[in-house]
PDB file of C-alpha atoms in Angstrom:
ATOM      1  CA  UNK A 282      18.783   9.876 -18.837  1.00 64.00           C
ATOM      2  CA  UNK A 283      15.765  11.998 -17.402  1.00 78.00           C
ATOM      3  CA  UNK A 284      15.022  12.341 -14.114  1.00 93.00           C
ATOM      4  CA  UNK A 285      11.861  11.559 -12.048  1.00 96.00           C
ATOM      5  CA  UNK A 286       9.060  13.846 -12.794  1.00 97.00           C
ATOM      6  CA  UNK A 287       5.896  14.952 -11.422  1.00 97.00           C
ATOM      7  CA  UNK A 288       3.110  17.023 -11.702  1.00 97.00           C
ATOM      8  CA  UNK A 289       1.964  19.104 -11.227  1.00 97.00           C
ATOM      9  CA  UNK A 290       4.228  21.505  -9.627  1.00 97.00           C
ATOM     10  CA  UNK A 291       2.050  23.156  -7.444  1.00 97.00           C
ATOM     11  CA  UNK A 292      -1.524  22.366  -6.724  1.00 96.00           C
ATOM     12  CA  UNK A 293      -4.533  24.647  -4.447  1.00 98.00           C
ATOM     13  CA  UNK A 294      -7.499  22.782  -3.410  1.00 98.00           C
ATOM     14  CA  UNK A 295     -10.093  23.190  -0.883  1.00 98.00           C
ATOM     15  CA  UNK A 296     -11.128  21.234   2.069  1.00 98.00           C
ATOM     16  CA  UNK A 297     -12.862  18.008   0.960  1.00 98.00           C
ATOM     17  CA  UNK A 298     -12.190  18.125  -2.259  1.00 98.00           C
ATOM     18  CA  UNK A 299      -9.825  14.978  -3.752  1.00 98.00           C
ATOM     19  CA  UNK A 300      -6.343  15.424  -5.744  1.00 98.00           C
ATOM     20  CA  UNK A 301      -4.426  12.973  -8.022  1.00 98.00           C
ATOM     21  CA  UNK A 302      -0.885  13.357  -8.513  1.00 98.00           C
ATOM     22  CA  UNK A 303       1.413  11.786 -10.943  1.00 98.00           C
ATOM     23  CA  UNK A 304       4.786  10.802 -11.177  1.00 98.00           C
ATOM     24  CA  UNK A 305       6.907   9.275 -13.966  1.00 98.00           C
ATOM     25  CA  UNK A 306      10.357   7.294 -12.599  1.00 97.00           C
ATOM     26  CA  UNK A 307      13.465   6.815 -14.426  1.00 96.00           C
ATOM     27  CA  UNK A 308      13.299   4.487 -17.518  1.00 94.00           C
ATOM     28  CA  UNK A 309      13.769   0.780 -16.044  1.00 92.00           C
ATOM     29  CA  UNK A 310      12.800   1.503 -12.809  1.00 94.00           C
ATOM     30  CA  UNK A 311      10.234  -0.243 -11.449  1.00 93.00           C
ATOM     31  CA  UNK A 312       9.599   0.695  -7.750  1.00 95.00           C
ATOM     32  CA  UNK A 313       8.612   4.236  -6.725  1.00 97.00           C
ATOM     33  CA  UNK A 314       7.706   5.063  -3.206  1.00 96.00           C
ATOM     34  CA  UNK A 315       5.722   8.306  -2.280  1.00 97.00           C
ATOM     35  CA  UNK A 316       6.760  10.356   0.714  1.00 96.00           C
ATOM     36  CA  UNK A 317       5.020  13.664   2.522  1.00 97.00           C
ATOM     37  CA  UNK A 318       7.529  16.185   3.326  1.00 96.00           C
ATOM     38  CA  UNK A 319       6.045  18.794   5.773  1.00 92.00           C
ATOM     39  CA  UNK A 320       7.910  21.122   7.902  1.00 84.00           C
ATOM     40  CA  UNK A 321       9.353  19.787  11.008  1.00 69.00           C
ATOM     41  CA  UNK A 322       8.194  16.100  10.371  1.00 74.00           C
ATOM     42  CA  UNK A 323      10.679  15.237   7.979  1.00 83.00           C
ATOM     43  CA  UNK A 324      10.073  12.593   5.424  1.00 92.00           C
ATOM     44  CA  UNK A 325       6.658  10.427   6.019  1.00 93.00           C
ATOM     45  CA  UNK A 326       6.664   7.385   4.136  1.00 92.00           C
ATOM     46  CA  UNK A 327       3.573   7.254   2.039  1.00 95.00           C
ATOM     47  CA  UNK A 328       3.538   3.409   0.352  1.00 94.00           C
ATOM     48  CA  UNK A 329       5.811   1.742  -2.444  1.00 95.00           C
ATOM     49  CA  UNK A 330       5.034   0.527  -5.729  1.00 96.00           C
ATOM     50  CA  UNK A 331       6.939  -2.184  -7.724  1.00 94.00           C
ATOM     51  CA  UNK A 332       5.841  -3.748 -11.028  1.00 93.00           C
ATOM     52  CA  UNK A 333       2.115  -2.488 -10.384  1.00 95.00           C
ATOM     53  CA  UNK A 334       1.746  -3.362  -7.142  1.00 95.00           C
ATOM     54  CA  UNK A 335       1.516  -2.102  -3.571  1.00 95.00           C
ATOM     55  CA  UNK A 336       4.807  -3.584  -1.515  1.00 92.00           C
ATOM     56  CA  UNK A 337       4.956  -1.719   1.406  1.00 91.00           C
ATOM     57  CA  UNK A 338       2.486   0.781   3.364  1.00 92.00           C
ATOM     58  CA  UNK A 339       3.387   3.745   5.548  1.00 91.00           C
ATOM     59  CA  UNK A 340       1.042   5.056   8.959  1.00 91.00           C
ATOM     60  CA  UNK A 341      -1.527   7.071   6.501  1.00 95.00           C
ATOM     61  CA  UNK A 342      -4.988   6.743   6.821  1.00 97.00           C
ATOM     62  CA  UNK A 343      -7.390   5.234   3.928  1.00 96.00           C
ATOM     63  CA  UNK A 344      -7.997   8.496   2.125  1.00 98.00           C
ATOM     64  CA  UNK A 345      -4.253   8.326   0.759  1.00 98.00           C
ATOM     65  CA  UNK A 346      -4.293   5.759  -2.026  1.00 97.00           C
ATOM     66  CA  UNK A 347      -2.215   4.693  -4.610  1.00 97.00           C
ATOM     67  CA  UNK A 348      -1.645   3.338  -8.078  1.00 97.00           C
ATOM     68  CA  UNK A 349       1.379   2.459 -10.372  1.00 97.00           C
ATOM     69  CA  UNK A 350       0.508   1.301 -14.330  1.00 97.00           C
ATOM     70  CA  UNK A 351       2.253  -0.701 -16.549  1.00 95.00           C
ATOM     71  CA  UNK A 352       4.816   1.493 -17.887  1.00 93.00           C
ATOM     72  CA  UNK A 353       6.244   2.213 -14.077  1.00 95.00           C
ATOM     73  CA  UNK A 354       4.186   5.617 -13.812  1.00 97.00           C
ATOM     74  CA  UNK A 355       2.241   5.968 -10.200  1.00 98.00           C
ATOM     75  CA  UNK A 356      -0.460   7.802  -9.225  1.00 98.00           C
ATOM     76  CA  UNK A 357      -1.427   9.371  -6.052  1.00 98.00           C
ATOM     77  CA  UNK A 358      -4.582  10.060  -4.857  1.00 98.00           C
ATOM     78  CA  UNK A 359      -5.820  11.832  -1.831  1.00 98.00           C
ATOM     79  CA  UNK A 360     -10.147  12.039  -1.116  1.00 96.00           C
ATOM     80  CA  UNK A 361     -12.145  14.310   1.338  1.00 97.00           C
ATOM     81  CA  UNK A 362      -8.810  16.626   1.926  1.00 98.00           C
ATOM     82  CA  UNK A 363      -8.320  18.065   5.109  1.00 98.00           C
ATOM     83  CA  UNK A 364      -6.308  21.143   6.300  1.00 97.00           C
ATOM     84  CA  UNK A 365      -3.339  19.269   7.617  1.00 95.00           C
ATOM     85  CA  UNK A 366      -2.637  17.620   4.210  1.00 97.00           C
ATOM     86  CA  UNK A 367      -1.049  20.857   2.668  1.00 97.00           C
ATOM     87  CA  UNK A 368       2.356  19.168   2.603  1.00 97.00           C
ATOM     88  CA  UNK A 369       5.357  18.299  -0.220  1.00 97.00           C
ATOM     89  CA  UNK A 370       4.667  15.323  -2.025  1.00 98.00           C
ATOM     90  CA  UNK A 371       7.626  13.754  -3.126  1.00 97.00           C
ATOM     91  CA  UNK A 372       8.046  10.801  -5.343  1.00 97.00           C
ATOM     92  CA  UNK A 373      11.130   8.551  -5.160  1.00 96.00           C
ATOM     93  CA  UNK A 374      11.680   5.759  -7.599  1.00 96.00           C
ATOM     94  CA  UNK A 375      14.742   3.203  -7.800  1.00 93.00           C
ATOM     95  CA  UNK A 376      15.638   0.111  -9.571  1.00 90.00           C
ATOM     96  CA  UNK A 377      14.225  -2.595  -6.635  1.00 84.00           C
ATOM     97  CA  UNK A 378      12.922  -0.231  -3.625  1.00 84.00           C
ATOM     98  CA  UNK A 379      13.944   1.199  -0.106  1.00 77.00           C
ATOM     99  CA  UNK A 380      16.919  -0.530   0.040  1.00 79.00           C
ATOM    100  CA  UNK A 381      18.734   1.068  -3.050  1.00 83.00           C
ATOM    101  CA  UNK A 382      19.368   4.428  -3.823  1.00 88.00           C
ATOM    102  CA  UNK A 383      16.059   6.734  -4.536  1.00 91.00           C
ATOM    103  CA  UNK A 384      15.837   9.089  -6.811  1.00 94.00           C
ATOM    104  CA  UNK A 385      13.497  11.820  -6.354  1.00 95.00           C
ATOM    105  CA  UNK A 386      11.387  14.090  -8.254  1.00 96.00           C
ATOM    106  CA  UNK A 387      11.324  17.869  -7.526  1.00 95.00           C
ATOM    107  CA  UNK A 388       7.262  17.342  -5.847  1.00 97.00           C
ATOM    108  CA  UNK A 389       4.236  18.357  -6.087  1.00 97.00           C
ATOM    109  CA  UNK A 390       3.145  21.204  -3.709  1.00 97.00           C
ATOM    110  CA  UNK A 391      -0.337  21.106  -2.235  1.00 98.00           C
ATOM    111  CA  UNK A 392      -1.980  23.272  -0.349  1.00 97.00           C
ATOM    112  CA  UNK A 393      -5.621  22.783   1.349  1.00 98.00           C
ATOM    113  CA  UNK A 394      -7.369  26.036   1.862  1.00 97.00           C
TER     114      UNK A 394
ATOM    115  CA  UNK B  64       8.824  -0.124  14.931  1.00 76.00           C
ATOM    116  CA  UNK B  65      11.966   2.001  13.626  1.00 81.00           C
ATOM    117  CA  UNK B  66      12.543   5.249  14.742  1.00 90.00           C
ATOM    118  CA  UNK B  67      15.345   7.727  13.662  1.00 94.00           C
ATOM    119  CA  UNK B  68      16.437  10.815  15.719  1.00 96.00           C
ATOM    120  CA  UNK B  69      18.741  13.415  13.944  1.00 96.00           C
ATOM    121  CA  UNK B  70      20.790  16.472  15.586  1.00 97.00           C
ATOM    122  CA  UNK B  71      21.321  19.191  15.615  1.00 97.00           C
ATOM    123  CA  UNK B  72      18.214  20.520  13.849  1.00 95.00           C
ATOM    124  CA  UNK B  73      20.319  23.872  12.515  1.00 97.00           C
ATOM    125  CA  UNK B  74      24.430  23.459  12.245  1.00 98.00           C
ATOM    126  CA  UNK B  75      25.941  26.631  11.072  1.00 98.00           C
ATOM    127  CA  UNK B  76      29.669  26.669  10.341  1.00 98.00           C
ATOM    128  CA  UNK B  77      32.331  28.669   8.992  1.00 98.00           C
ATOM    129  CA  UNK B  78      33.233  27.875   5.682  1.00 98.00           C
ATOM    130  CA  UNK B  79      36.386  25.459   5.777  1.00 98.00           C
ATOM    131  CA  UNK B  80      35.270  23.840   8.819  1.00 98.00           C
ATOM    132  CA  UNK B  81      34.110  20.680   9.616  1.00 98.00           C
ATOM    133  CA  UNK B  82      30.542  19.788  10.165  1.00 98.00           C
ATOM    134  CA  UNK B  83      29.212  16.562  12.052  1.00 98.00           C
ATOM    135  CA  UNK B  84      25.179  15.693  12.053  1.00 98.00           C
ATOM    136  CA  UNK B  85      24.394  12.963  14.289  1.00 98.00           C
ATOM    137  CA  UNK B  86      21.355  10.153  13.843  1.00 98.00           C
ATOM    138  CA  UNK B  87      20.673   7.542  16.361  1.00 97.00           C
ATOM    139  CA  UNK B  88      18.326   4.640  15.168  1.00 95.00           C
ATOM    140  CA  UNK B  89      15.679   2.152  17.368  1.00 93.00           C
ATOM    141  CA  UNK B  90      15.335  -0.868  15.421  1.00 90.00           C
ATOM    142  CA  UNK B  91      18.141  -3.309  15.895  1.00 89.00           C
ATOM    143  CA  UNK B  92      17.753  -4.983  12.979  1.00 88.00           C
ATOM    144  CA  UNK B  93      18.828  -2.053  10.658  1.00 91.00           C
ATOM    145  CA  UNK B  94      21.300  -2.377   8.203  1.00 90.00           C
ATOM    146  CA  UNK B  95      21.071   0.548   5.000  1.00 92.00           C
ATOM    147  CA  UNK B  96      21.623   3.814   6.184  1.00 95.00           C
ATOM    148  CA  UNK B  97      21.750   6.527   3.380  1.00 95.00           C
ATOM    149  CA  UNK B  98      22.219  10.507   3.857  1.00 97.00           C
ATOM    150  CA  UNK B  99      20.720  12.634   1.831  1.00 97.00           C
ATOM    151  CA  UNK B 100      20.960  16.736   0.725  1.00 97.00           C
ATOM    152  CA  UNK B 101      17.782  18.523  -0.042  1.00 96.00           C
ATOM    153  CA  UNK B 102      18.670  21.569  -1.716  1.00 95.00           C
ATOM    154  CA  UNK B 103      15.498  24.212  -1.780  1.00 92.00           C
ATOM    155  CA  UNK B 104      13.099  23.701  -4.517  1.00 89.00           C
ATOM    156  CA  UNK B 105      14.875  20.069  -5.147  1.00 92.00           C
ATOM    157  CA  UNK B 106      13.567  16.409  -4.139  1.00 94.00           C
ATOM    158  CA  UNK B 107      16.309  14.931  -1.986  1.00 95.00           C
ATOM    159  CA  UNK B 108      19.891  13.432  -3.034  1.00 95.00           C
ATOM    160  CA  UNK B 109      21.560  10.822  -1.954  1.00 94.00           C
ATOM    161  CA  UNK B 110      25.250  11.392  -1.151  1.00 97.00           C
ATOM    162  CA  UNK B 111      26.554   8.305   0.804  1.00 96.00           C
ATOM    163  CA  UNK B 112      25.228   5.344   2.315  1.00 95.00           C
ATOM    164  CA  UNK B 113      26.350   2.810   4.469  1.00 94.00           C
ATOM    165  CA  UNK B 114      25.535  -0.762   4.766  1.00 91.00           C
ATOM    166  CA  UNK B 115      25.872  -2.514   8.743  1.00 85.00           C
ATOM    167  CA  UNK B 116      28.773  -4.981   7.504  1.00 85.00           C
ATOM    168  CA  UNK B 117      31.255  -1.727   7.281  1.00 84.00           C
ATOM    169  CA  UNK B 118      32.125   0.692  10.236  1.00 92.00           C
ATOM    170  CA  UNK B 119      33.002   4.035   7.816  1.00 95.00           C
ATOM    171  CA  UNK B 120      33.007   5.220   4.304  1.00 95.00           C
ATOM    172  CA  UNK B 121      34.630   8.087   2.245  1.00 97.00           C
ATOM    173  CA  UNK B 122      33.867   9.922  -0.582  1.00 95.00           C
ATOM    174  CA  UNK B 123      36.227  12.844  -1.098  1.00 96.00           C
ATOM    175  CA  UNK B 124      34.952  15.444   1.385  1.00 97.00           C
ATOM    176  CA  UNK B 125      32.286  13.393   3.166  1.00 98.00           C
ATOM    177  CA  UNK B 126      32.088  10.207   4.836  1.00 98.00           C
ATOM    178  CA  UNK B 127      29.540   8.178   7.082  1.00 98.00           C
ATOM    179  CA  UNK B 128      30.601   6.614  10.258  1.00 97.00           C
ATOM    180  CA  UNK B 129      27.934   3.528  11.809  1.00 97.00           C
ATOM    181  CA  UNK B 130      28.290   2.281  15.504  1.00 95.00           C
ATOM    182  CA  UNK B 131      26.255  -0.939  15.529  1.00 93.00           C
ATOM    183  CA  UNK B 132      26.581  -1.629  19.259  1.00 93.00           C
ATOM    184  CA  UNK B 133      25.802   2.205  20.127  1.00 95.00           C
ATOM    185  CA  UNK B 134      23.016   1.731  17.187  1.00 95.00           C
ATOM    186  CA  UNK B 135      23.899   5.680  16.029  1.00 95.00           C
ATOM    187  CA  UNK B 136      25.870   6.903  12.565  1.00 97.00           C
ATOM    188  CA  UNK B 137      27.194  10.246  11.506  1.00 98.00           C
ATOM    189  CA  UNK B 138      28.065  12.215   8.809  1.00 98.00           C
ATOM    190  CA  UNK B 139      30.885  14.500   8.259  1.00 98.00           C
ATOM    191  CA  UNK B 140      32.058  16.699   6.404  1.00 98.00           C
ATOM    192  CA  UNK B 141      35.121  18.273   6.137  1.00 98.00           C
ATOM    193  CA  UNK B 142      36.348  21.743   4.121  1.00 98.00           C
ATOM    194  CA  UNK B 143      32.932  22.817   4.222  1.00 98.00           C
ATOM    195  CA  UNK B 144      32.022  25.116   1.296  1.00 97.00           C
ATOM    196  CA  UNK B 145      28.915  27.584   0.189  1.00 96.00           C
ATOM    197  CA  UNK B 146      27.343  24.838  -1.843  1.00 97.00           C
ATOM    198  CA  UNK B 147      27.371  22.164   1.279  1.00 98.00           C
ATOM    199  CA  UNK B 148      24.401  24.795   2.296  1.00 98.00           C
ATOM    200  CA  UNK B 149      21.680  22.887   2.217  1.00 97.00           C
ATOM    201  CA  UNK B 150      18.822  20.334   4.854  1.00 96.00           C
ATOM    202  CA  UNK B 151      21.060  16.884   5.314  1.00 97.00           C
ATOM    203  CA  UNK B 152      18.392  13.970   5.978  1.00 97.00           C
ATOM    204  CA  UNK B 153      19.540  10.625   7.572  1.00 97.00           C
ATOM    205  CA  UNK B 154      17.582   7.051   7.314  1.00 95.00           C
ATOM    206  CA  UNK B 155      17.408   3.713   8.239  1.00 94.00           C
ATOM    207  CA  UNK B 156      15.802   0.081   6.983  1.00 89.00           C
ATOM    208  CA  UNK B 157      15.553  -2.479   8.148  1.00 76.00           C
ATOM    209  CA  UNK B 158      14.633  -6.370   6.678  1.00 71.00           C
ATOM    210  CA  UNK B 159      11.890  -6.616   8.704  1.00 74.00           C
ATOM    211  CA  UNK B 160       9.513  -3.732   6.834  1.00 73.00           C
ATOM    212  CA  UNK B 161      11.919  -2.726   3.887  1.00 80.00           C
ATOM    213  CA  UNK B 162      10.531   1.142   4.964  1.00 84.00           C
ATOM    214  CA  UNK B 163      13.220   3.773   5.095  1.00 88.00           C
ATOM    215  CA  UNK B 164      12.570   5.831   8.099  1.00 90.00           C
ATOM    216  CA  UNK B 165      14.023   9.169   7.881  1.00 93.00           C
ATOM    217  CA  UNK B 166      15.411  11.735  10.613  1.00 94.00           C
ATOM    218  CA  UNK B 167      13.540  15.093  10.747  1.00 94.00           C
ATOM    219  CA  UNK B 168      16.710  16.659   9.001  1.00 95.00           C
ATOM    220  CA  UNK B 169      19.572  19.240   9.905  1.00 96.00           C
ATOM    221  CA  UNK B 170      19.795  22.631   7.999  1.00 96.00           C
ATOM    222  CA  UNK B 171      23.452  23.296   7.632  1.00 98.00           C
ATOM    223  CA  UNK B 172      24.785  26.694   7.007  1.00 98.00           C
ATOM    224  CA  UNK B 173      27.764  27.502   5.890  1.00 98.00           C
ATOM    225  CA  UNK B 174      28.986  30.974   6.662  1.00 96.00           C
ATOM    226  CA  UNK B 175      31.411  32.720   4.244  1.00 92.00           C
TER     227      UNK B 175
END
């Protein structure tokens, strides 16, 4: 079956401009979780989705915002970018959420200039 | 809340050797503790994961040890070939947030 997809790949924006990513899970999966990969900081848990709506929230402040529609596709927005938000954004999804196995798209990379 | 630590940060072995990465966890109420490879360019994979009812687990070359008392886990793994080159990422969840909470990863070289 296909993977998890996103897009786009890769992504330049400037400071305080916004950014929507998008991410399509496996067929019959219903959670997918959104991380922030950057350098030395490992994975940063972002928020999960599961049947359209927001489960669980990670440490990120209100500019980082979420959706997830009715066919299991998710959305990820980011508003007023700063510098420090040039990061991997990776999207997991999984059949019920943290506690199963994720499966991860390849990301979307974004840098702020 | 949880917090994960992982060592070493860089492992580099010769190939056919064993290599060990080491995470320690906070949160005592853990329980799911997957590994996963990121190989570059690639959204991470899991390769084994462990649940807190069972002590170890194999799969062929690698398996996942958990200490509950000592509240750290490890992976290993042994015959270590070119394609085991990649950044090895440990987590943790527990009930209480359903969050996994990942290490900051180890790059593992393998030398030829």
């Amino acid at each position: 079956k296909a993977g998890v997809t996103q897009t786009p790949r890769y992504l330049i924006k400037t400071r305080g401009q916004q950014v929507t990513l998008s991410c399509s899970p496996i067929s019959g999966h219903r959670s997918v979780s959104w991380y922030q990969q950057t350098p030395g900081q490992g994975l940063q848990f972002l928020f999960e989705y599961f049947s359209e709506t927001q489960r669980n929230k990670g440490n990120f402040p209100g500019r980082f915002s979420g959706r997830q529609f009715s066919n299991s596709r998710s959305e990820m927005n980011v508003s007023t970018l700063e510098l420090g938000d040039s990061a991997l954004y990776l999207c997991a999804s999984s059949f019920s959420g943290a506690g199963a196995e994720q499966y991860f798209g390849p990301g979307t990379r974004l840098t702020v200039t | 809340g949880e917090n994960v630590e992982q060592h070493p940060s860089t492992l580099s072995v010769q190939e056919g050797d064993s290599a060990v990465i080491k995470c320690t966890y906070s949160d005592s109420a853990s329980n799911y503790f997957p590994w996963y490879k990121q190989e570059l360019g690639k959204g991470p994979q899991l390769i084994i994961d462990i649940r807190s009812n069972v002590g170890e687990k194999k799969d062929q070359r690698i398996a996942v040890t958990l200490n509950k008392t000592a509240k750290h886990f490890s992976l290993h793994i042994t015959e270590t070939q070119p394609e085991d080159s990649a950044v090895y990422f440990c987590a943790a969840i527990s009930d209480s947030n359903y969050q996994l909470i990942w290490g900051a990863g180890t790059k593992l070289i393998i030398k030829p």
